[in-house]
């Protein structure tokens, strides 16, 4: 019962969030935080009903791990603010598999790893083709993409491959090769950045700007930095008020180019559905 309630709430909220992410590249805080607290409440209700609080501890642990990963991706500029909040909600709600669900391919590791991997794979599958299409249209952008993946990323991929090889050799489980995908996924996010900065932008009027919008270029007035284009948090409400005053005084133009980015929110409900139906998506695909 609790599993179906969690699934209904999480999918409904995620679908709404996906729609707003696609349309305006924003998922509201009330929705993302609402999902986090809803999943905590459901897990707590499960613990009280069953008289067992181990599930709540598992959910809290998975939620913390997802939160940590999401925050790292956010502050490294790979994800938006809404993405780490959604990831946290998914970790709490489905960090462990509810008894109501039986995937076709039973996960061989904790379910939160299955869920995380499937979300990452889905996000790559629908962003990579579009990104490559953009890159091939402009040789300069393609060159920037290649430079974005430097020595550190190549070293990370090599270490990831080596660690996976050792794990497979030690355990005999060939499926552990899956972990070698983590570093390439990070390198891919670096590869996509020049494409996002070149093509995935939108010209907005100053009064159309919203909280968390990130300008393509630094906003400076009289040599003083007002808003950085590199910060992951984007514009604050105070920044928006300041920009409106600056526009009225004719110190800045009436429009601004902001980063539009790839909408990642749809990857969450799709990844969850694949996890609950098939289990490990990569294993299921390899078994066909």
Coordinates of C-alpha atoms in Angstrom, one line a residue, residues 18 29 60 73 86 95 97 129 156 158 167 178 217 222 226 257-259:
X18 CA 9.1 17.8 -16.0
X29 CA 10.9 24.8 -4.8
X60 CA 17.3 8.3 5.0
X73 CA 26.9 17.9 -9.4
X86 CA 14.4 15.7 -7.1
X95 CA 16.2 4.1 -2.2
X97 CA 12.6 -1.5 -3.4
X129 CA 21.7 12.9 -29.9
X156 CA 39.0 9.6 -14.2
X158 CA 41.0 5.4 -16.9
X167 CA 36.1 -5.5 -9.1
X178 CA 28.6 -0.9 -15.2
X217 CA 27.8 36.6 -19.6
X222 CA 30.7 50.5 -13.9
X226 CA 26.6 42.3 -10.3
X257 CA 20.6 36.3 -22.7
X258 CA 20.3 33.5 -20.1
X259 CA 21.3 29.9 -20.1

